[in-house]
C-alpha cells in the first residue's frame, strides 16, 4: 500500500490533527482509512468524516462505515490550496486574496495621508508580504501568475501612496517612495533557496526523493502543465542538481532582471 517513490512507499502524511493518506486506488484508500480510524479510536480521538474528502484520477465511490466520503477537486491542506488536476494558479489567487484581507484589516491606516510611508511599508513587510508568499517555495507557477501577483502589489502601493492610476505616475517612481522589494522576485528567491537546499539534502530525505521521482505513465496530450522544476531547469540548466552555487547565483541574478523587466519595475 502507498505510492512507490523510488523504491520507498509513501503512505501517510501527518501534521498535528491533519492527515493525508496516499493510495493507488479506492480499495486501498478505504482499507488505509479504516486502519487510521481504528488507531485514532484507541487513543480517544475520532475521525471527522464531515471534514474528510478525497481526490484522485480514478472514478469510484469511497465509503467508510456506510458513509460516503465526498470526492473533491479542491481542498485546503496546511494552509495551501490543493487542486486536481494540480494547478498552482488557484493557490496563488488564494494568496492574493489573503494579502488583500491583511490590507483591508488596517486600510484606515495604510490609506491615511498622515501615516508615514515608512510605517506603511513596515506593516506590508510584516503582515501582507508573508500572506502573499506563504508556500512560495512549492509553486509551479506561470508567467501569468507572476504578473497577477506583481499587479496586486503595485495596486496596494498606489493605495498606500494615495496615487490614482489616471495620474500617470509610473510604478518605478512609486516603488522608490515605498522602498519595497518586488514580490515576484522575493517569491522566486524563496523557491530557488529551497531548491538549492533540496540539492544539498541526503538522498534519503523525502524532499529530495519527491524532487527526483518520475511517476509511472505519460503526460497527457497537449501543452504540458508547468512543473516545479521547469523554472530552474530552464534558467540553471537541465543539470541544475549538479550545478555549483556560483552558477545558481548568476542564473538567479539574470532571472530577477528579467522578472523586473516584464513586471515593469
C-alpha atoms as a printed R data frame, in Angstrom:
    type eleno elety resid chain resno       x      y       z
1   ATOM     1    CA   UNK     A     1   0.000  0.000   0.000
2   ATOM     2    CA   UNK     A     2   1.048  3.579  -0.611
3   ATOM     3    CA   UNK     A     3   2.786  5.325  -3.508
4   ATOM     4    CA   UNK     A     4   6.129  3.900  -4.627
5   ATOM     5    CA   UNK     A     5   8.678  6.739  -4.567
6   ATOM     6    CA   UNK     A     6  11.964  5.434  -5.962
7   ATOM     7    CA   UNK     A     7  11.574  2.126  -4.128
8   ATOM     8    CA   UNK     A     8  10.164  3.532  -0.859
9   ATOM     9    CA   UNK     A     9   6.457  3.567  -0.025
10  ATOM    10    CA   UNK     A    10   4.873  6.893   0.903
11  ATOM    11    CA   UNK     A    11   1.629  6.077   2.702
12  ATOM    12    CA   UNK     A    12   0.660  8.878   5.039
13  ATOM    13    CA   UNK     A    13   1.470 12.496   5.932
14  ATOM    14    CA   UNK     A    14   0.619 13.679   9.451
15  ATOM    15    CA   UNK     A    15   0.885 17.161  10.923
16  ATOM    16    CA   UNK     A    16  -0.929 17.683  14.255
17  ATOM    17    CA   UNK     A    17  -4.504 16.528  13.539
18  ATOM    18    CA   UNK     A    18  -4.260 16.924   9.748
19  ATOM    19    CA   UNK     A    19  -3.787 13.591   7.986
20  ATOM    20    CA   UNK     A    20  -3.271 12.831   4.296
21  ATOM    21    CA   UNK     A    21  -3.404  9.223   3.093
22  ATOM    22    CA   UNK     A    22  -1.849  8.278  -0.250
23  ATOM    23    CA   UNK     A    23  -3.090  5.213  -2.125
24  ATOM    24    CA   UNK     A    24  -3.125  3.715  -5.614
25  ATOM    25    CA   UNK     A    25  -6.894  3.077  -5.804
26  ATOM    26    CA   UNK     A    26 -10.123  3.498  -3.829
27  ATOM    27    CA   UNK     A    27  -9.986 -0.023  -2.360
28  ATOM    28    CA   UNK     A    28  -6.542  0.622  -0.940
29  ATOM    29    CA   UNK     A    29  -7.615  4.060   0.274
30  ATOM    30    CA   UNK     A    30 -10.656  2.584   2.041
31  ATOM    31    CA   UNK     A    31  -8.545 -0.039   3.826
32  ATOM    32    CA   UNK     A    32  -5.929  2.503   4.940
33  ATOM    33    CA   UNK     A    33  -8.566  4.996   6.112
34  ATOM    34    CA   UNK     A    34 -10.284  2.333   8.210
35  ATOM    35    CA   UNK     A    35  -6.951  1.460   9.829
36  ATOM    36    CA   UNK     A    36  -6.354  5.116  10.661
37  ATOM    37    CA   UNK     A    37  -9.843  5.352  12.146
38  ATOM    38    CA   UNK     A    38  -9.226  2.296  14.328
39  ATOM    39    CA   UNK     A    39  -5.913  3.736  15.529
40  ATOM    40    CA   UNK     A    40  -7.489  7.089  16.420
41  ATOM    41    CA   UNK     A    41 -10.265  5.390  18.403
42  ATOM    42    CA   UNK     A    42  -7.722  3.569  20.548
43  ATOM    43    CA   UNK     A    43  -6.338  6.882  21.809
44  ATOM    44    CA   UNK     A    44  -9.722  8.518  22.289
45  ATOM    45    CA   UNK     A    45  -9.880 10.504  19.044
46  ATOM    46    CA   UNK     A    46 -12.485 10.496  16.289
47  ATOM    47    CA   UNK     A    47 -12.191 10.766  12.521
48  ATOM    48    CA   UNK     A    48 -14.330 13.702  11.413
49  ATOM    49    CA   UNK     A    49 -15.956 12.275   8.285
50  ATOM    50    CA   UNK     A    50 -17.793 15.530   7.565
51  ATOM    51    CA   UNK     A    51 -14.439 17.275   7.055
52  ATOM    52    CA   UNK     A    52 -12.862 14.329   5.249
53  ATOM    53    CA   UNK     A    53 -12.636 14.323   1.454
54  ATOM    54    CA   UNK     A    54 -10.647 12.543  -1.228
55  ATOM    55    CA   UNK     A    55  -9.056 13.466  -4.540
56  ATOM    56    CA   UNK     A    56  -7.837 11.270  -7.369
57  ATOM    57    CA   UNK     A    57  -7.583 10.499 -11.070
58  ATOM    58    CA   UNK     A    58  -9.800  7.412 -10.766
59  ATOM    59    CA   UNK     A    59 -13.571  7.036 -10.786
60  ATOM    60    CA   UNK     A    60 -15.292  5.421  -7.858
61  ATOM    61    CA   UNK     A    61 -17.021  5.896  -4.544
62  ATOM    62    CA   UNK     A    62 -15.332  5.839  -1.154
63  ATOM    63    CA   UNK     A    63 -17.471  4.602   1.741
64  ATOM    64    CA   UNK     A    64 -16.353  4.349   5.346
65  ATOM    65    CA   UNK     A    65 -18.865  2.560   7.613
66  ATOM    66    CA   UNK     A    66 -21.712  3.148   5.126
67  ATOM    67    CA   UNK     A    67 -20.945  6.872   4.942
68  ATOM    68    CA   UNK     A    68 -19.912  8.158   1.516
69  ATOM    69    CA   UNK     A    69 -16.819 10.369   1.625
70  ATOM    70    CA   UNK     A    70 -17.052 13.383  -0.655
71  ATOM    71    CA   UNK     A    71 -14.827 13.471  -3.716
72  ATOM    72    CA   UNK     A    72 -13.448 16.936  -4.453
73  ATOM    73    CA   UNK     A    73 -11.214 18.689  -6.952
74  ATOM    74    CA   UNK     A    74 -10.095 21.383  -4.499
75  ATOM    75    CA   UNK     A    75  -9.218 21.374  -0.811
76  ATOM    76    CA   UNK     A    76  -7.012 23.093   1.770
77  ATOM    77    CA   UNK     A    77  -4.108 21.289   3.429
78  ATOM    78    CA   UNK     A    78  -1.768 23.048   5.870
79  ATOM    79    CA   UNK     A    79  -2.897 26.419   4.561
80  ATOM    80    CA   UNK     A    80  -2.308 25.650   0.875
81  ATOM    81    CA   UNK     A    81  -4.927 25.073  -1.797
82  ATOM    82    CA   UNK     A    82  -4.595 21.685  -3.489
83  ATOM    83    CA   UNK     A    83  -6.412 21.079  -6.770
84  ATOM    84    CA   UNK     A    84  -6.850 18.162  -9.106
85  ATOM    85    CA   UNK     A    85  -5.552 18.413 -11.747
86  ATOM    86    CA   UNK     A    86  -2.785 20.197  -9.862
87  ATOM    87    CA   UNK     A    87  -2.762 23.904 -10.774
88  ATOM    88    CA   UNK     A    88  -0.916 26.386  -8.578
89  ATOM    89    CA   UNK     A    89  -2.836 29.263 -10.179
90  ATOM    90    CA   UNK     A    90  -5.663 28.611  -7.699
91  ATOM    91    CA   UNK     A    91  -3.248 28.699  -4.764
92  ATOM    92    CA   UNK     A    92  -1.730 31.974  -5.987
93  ATOM    93    CA   UNK     A    93  -5.214 33.508  -6.310
94  ATOM    94    CA   UNK     A    94  -5.848 32.486  -2.699
95  ATOM    95    CA   UNK     A    95  -2.527 34.040  -1.638
96  ATOM    96    CA   UNK     A    96  -3.523 37.306  -3.323
97  ATOM    97    CA   UNK     A    97  -6.887 37.221  -1.529
98  ATOM    98    CA   UNK     A    98  -5.110 36.604   1.780
99  ATOM    99    CA   UNK     A    99  -2.823 39.567   1.125
100 ATOM   100    CA   UNK     A   100  -5.795 41.821   0.427
101 ATOM   101    CA   UNK     A   101  -7.520 40.627   3.618
102 ATOM   102    CA   UNK     A   102  -4.472 41.758   5.589
103 ATOM   103    CA   UNK     A   103  -4.519 45.072   3.720
104 ATOM   104    CA   UNK     A   104  -8.219 45.638   4.431
105 ATOM   105    CA   UNK     A   105  -7.736 44.962   8.159
106 ATOM   106    CA   UNK     A   106  -5.845 48.250   8.541
107 ATOM   107    CA   UNK     A   107  -6.960 50.044   5.397
108 ATOM   108    CA   UNK     A   108  -7.738 53.100   7.518
109 ATOM   109    CA   UNK     A   109  -4.054 53.255   8.492
110 ATOM   110    CA   UNK     A   110  -2.486 52.366   5.142
111 ATOM   111    CA   UNK     A   111  -4.543 54.917   3.201
112 ATOM   112    CA   UNK     A   112  -4.210 57.687   5.764
113 ATOM   113    CA   UNK     A   113  -2.118 60.511   4.315
114 ATOM   114    CA   UNK     A   114  -0.793 61.328   7.782
115 ATOM   115    CA   UNK     A   115   0.687 57.846   8.252
116 ATOM   116    CA   UNK     A   116   4.400 57.833   7.337
117 ATOM   117    CA   UNK     A   117   5.173 55.772   4.234
118 ATOM   118    CA   UNK     A   118   7.925 54.009   6.177
119 ATOM   119    CA   UNK     A   119   5.337 52.747   8.695
120 ATOM   120    CA   UNK     A   120   3.057 51.555   5.890
121 ATOM   121    CA   UNK     A   121   5.968 49.714   4.274
122 ATOM   122    CA   UNK     A   122   6.864 48.128   7.608
123 ATOM   123    CA   UNK     A   123   3.317 46.776   8.027
124 ATOM   124    CA   UNK     A   124   3.401 45.460   4.462
125 ATOM   125    CA   UNK     A   125   6.650 43.572   5.090
126 ATOM   126    CA   UNK     A   126   5.495 42.158   8.431
127 ATOM   127    CA   UNK     A   127   1.898 41.193   7.614
128 ATOM   128    CA   UNK     A   128   0.956 41.437   3.936
129 ATOM   129    CA   UNK     A   129   4.081 40.012   2.307
130 ATOM   130    CA   UNK     A   130   4.081 36.801   4.435
131 ATOM   131    CA   UNK     A   131   0.417 36.252   3.474
132 ATOM   132    CA   UNK     A   132   1.254 36.696  -0.218
133 ATOM   133    CA   UNK     A   133   4.306 34.427  -0.142
134 ATOM   134    CA   UNK     A   134   3.174 31.577   2.116
135 ATOM   135    CA   UNK     A   135   4.290 28.332   0.473
136 ATOM   136    CA   UNK     A   136   6.029 30.096  -2.446
137 ATOM   137    CA   UNK     A   137   8.825 27.503  -2.223
138 ATOM   138    CA   UNK     A   138   6.447 24.902  -3.680
139 ATOM   139    CA   UNK     A   139   4.877 26.894  -6.508
140 ATOM   140    CA   UNK     A   140   4.910 25.601 -10.054
141 ATOM   141    CA   UNK     A   141   3.758 28.890 -11.498
142 ATOM   142    CA   UNK     A   142   3.484 30.545 -14.884
143 ATOM   143    CA   UNK     A   143   4.390 33.979 -16.174
144 ATOM   144    CA   UNK     A   144   0.695 34.940 -15.985
145 ATOM   145    CA   UNK     A   145   0.678 34.014 -12.275
146 ATOM   146    CA   UNK     A   146   3.745 36.158 -11.647
147 ATOM   147    CA   UNK     A   147   2.193 39.153 -13.392
148 ATOM   148    CA   UNK     A   148  -1.020 38.819 -11.320
149 ATOM   149    CA   UNK     A   149   0.978 38.782  -8.095
150 ATOM   150    CA   UNK     A   150   3.048 41.788  -9.164
151 ATOM   151    CA   UNK     A   151  -0.034 43.790 -10.168
152 ATOM   152    CA   UNK     A   152  -1.605 43.161  -6.770
153 ATOM   153    CA   UNK     A   153   1.458 44.547  -5.010
154 ATOM   154    CA   UNK     A   154   1.553 47.609  -7.252
155 ATOM   155    CA   UNK     A   155  -2.137 48.305  -6.638
156 ATOM   156    CA   UNK     A   156  -1.529 48.143  -2.882
157 ATOM   157    CA   UNK     A   157   1.406 50.547  -3.214
158 ATOM   158    CA   UNK     A   158  -0.711 53.032  -5.178
159 ATOM   159    CA   UNK     A   159  -3.368 52.915  -2.466
160 ATOM   160    CA   UNK     A   160  -0.748 53.309   0.269
161 ATOM   161    CA   UNK     A   161   0.655 56.371  -1.506
162 ATOM   162    CA   UNK     A   162  -2.828 57.714  -2.397
163 ATOM   163    CA   UNK     A   163  -1.929 57.762  -6.090
164 ATOM   164    CA   UNK     A   164  -4.678 57.395  -8.704
165 ATOM   165    CA   UNK     A   165  -3.945 55.328 -11.797
166 ATOM   166    CA   UNK     A   166  -5.185 58.116 -14.073
167 ATOM   167    CA   UNK     A   167  -2.442 60.417 -12.781
168 ATOM   168    CA   UNK     A   168   0.053 58.517 -14.907
169 ATOM   169    CA   UNK     A   169   2.730 58.140 -12.222
170 ATOM   170    CA   UNK     A   170   4.917 55.156 -13.092
171 ATOM   171    CA   UNK     A   171   5.256 52.142 -10.817
172 ATOM   172    CA   UNK     A   172   9.040 52.606 -10.653
173 ATOM   173    CA   UNK     A   173   8.587 56.004  -9.042
174 ATOM   174    CA   UNK     A   174   6.043 54.705  -6.518
175 ATOM   175    CA   UNK     A   175   8.364 51.812  -5.713
176 ATOM   176    CA   UNK     A   176  11.094 54.320  -4.838
177 ATOM   177    CA   UNK     A   177   8.687 56.002  -2.414
178 ATOM   178    CA   UNK     A   178   7.723 52.770  -0.639
179 ATOM   179    CA   UNK     A   179  11.175 51.158  -0.773
180 ATOM   180    CA   UNK     A   180   9.568 47.710  -1.135
181 ATOM   181    CA   UNK     A   181  11.094 44.764  -2.967
182 ATOM   182    CA   UNK     A   182   9.285 43.224  -5.937
183 ATOM   183    CA   UNK     A   183   7.087 40.437  -4.538
184 ATOM   184    CA   UNK     A   184   7.705 38.166  -7.545
185 ATOM   185    CA   UNK     A   185  11.462 38.440  -7.018
186 ATOM   186    CA   UNK     A   186  11.007 37.601  -3.325
187 ATOM   187    CA   UNK     A   187   8.925 34.543  -4.213
188 ATOM   188    CA   UNK     A   188  11.498 33.403  -6.773
189 ATOM   189    CA   UNK     A   189  14.346 33.823  -4.289
190 ATOM   190    CA   UNK     A   190  12.461 31.720  -1.737
191 ATOM   191    CA   UNK     A   191  11.815 28.978  -4.252
192 ATOM   192    CA   UNK     A   192  15.396 28.911  -5.509
193 ATOM   193    CA   UNK     A   193  16.786 28.929  -1.976
194 ATOM   194    CA   UNK     A   194  14.612 25.932  -1.154
195 ATOM   195    CA   UNK     A   195  15.610 24.222  -4.409
196 ATOM   196    CA   UNK     A   196  19.277 24.694  -3.582
197 ATOM   197    CA   UNK     A   197  18.728 23.261  -0.092
198 ATOM   198    CA   UNK     A   198  16.995 20.210  -1.614
199 ATOM   199    CA   UNK     A   199  20.048 19.576  -3.787
200 ATOM   200    CA   UNK     A   200  22.264 19.510  -0.687
201 ATOM   201    CA   UNK     A   201  19.981 17.167   1.265
202 ATOM   202    CA   UNK     A   202  20.857 13.484   1.810
203 ATOM   203    CA   UNK     A   203  19.218 11.210  -0.748
204 ATOM   204    CA   UNK     A   204  17.019  9.567   1.900
205 ATOM   205    CA   UNK     A   205  15.180 12.843   2.661
206 ATOM   206    CA   UNK     A   206  11.628 12.917   1.304
207 ATOM   207    CA   UNK     A   207  12.080 16.371  -0.245
208 ATOM   208    CA   UNK     A   208  14.890 15.047  -2.434
209 ATOM   209    CA   UNK     A   209  13.128 11.773  -3.202
210 ATOM   210    CA   UNK     A   210   9.996 13.561  -4.400
211 ATOM   211    CA   UNK     A   211  12.037 16.027  -6.478
212 ATOM   212    CA   UNK     A   212  13.867 13.256  -8.356
213 ATOM   213    CA   UNK     A   213  10.847 10.940  -8.588
214 ATOM   214    CA   UNK     A   214   9.445 10.118 -12.032
215 ATOM   215    CA   UNK     A   215   5.864  8.807 -11.756
216 ATOM   216    CA   UNK     A   216   4.724  5.934 -13.941
217 ATOM   217    CA   UNK     A   217   2.718  6.778 -17.030
218 ATOM   218    CA   UNK     A   218   2.825  9.500 -19.661
219 ATOM   219    CA   UNK     A   219   1.951 13.164 -19.614
220 ATOM   220    CA   UNK     A   220  -1.388 13.927 -21.353
221 ATOM   221    CA   UNK     A   221  -1.607 15.143 -24.939
222 ATOM   222    CA   UNK     A   222  -1.423 18.902 -25.403
223 ATOM   223    CA   UNK     A   223   0.627 21.616 -23.801
224 ATOM   224    CA   UNK     A   224   2.169 20.139 -20.641
225 ATOM   225    CA   UNK     A   225   1.423 21.761 -17.309
226 ATOM   226    CA   UNK     A   226   4.234 23.668 -15.636
227 ATOM   227    CA   UNK     A   227   6.274 21.518 -13.256
228 ATOM   228    CA   UNK     A   228   8.004 22.739 -10.113
229 ATOM   229    CA   UNK     A   229  11.493 22.252 -11.528
230 ATOM   230    CA   UNK     A   230  10.822 23.667 -15.019
231 ATOM   231    CA   UNK     A   231  11.893 27.144 -13.871
232 ATOM   232    CA   UNK     A   232  15.295 26.028 -12.574
233 ATOM   233    CA   UNK     A   233  15.875 23.612 -15.466
234 ATOM   234    CA   UNK     A   234  15.324 26.464 -17.917
235 ATOM   235    CA   UNK     A   235  17.434 29.071 -16.126
236 ATOM   236    CA   UNK     A   236  20.180 26.998 -14.463
237 ATOM   237    CA   UNK     A   237  20.277 24.088 -16.916
238 ATOM   238    CA   UNK     A   238  18.986 20.524 -17.154
239 ATOM   239    CA   UNK     A   239  21.796 19.519 -14.801
240 ATOM   240    CA   UNK     A   240  20.588 22.011 -12.161
241 ATOM   241    CA   UNK     A   241  21.016 19.495  -9.352
242 ATOM   242    CA   UNK     A   242  24.753 19.258 -10.097
243 ATOM   243    CA   UNK     A   243  25.300 22.993 -10.688
244 ATOM   244    CA   UNK     A   244  27.671 24.919  -8.410
245 ATOM   245    CA   UNK     A   245  26.496 27.770  -6.161
246 ATOM   246    CA   UNK     A   246  28.081 30.370  -8.440
247 ATOM   247    CA   UNK     A   247  26.053 29.181 -11.419
248 ATOM   248    CA   UNK     A   248  22.851 29.314  -9.371
249 ATOM   249    CA   UNK     A   249  23.576 32.857  -8.203
250 ATOM   250    CA   UNK     A   250  24.394 34.057 -11.711
251 ATOM   251    CA   UNK     A   251  21.232 32.461 -13.129
252 ATOM   252    CA   UNK     A   252  19.114 34.000 -10.368
253 ATOM   253    CA   UNK     A   253  20.631 37.441 -10.972
254 ATOM   254    CA   UNK     A   254  19.768 37.317 -14.689
255 ATOM   255    CA   UNK     A   255  16.326 35.912 -13.945
256 ATOM   256    CA   UNK     A   256  15.438 38.638 -11.439
257 ATOM   257    CA   UNK     A   257  16.375 41.259 -14.034
258 ATOM   258    CA   UNK     A   258  14.075 39.505 -16.499
259 ATOM   259    CA   UNK     A   259  11.268 39.486 -13.912
260 ATOM   260    CA   UNK     A   260  11.692 43.195 -13.183
261 ATOM   261    CA   UNK     A   261  11.551 43.895 -16.905
262 ATOM   262    CA   UNK     A   262   8.193 42.252 -17.581
263 ATOM   263    CA   UNK     A   263   6.797 43.442 -14.230
264 ATOM   264    CA   UNK     A   264   7.834 46.988 -15.308
265 ATOM   265    CA   UNK     A   265   9.912 47.662 -12.184
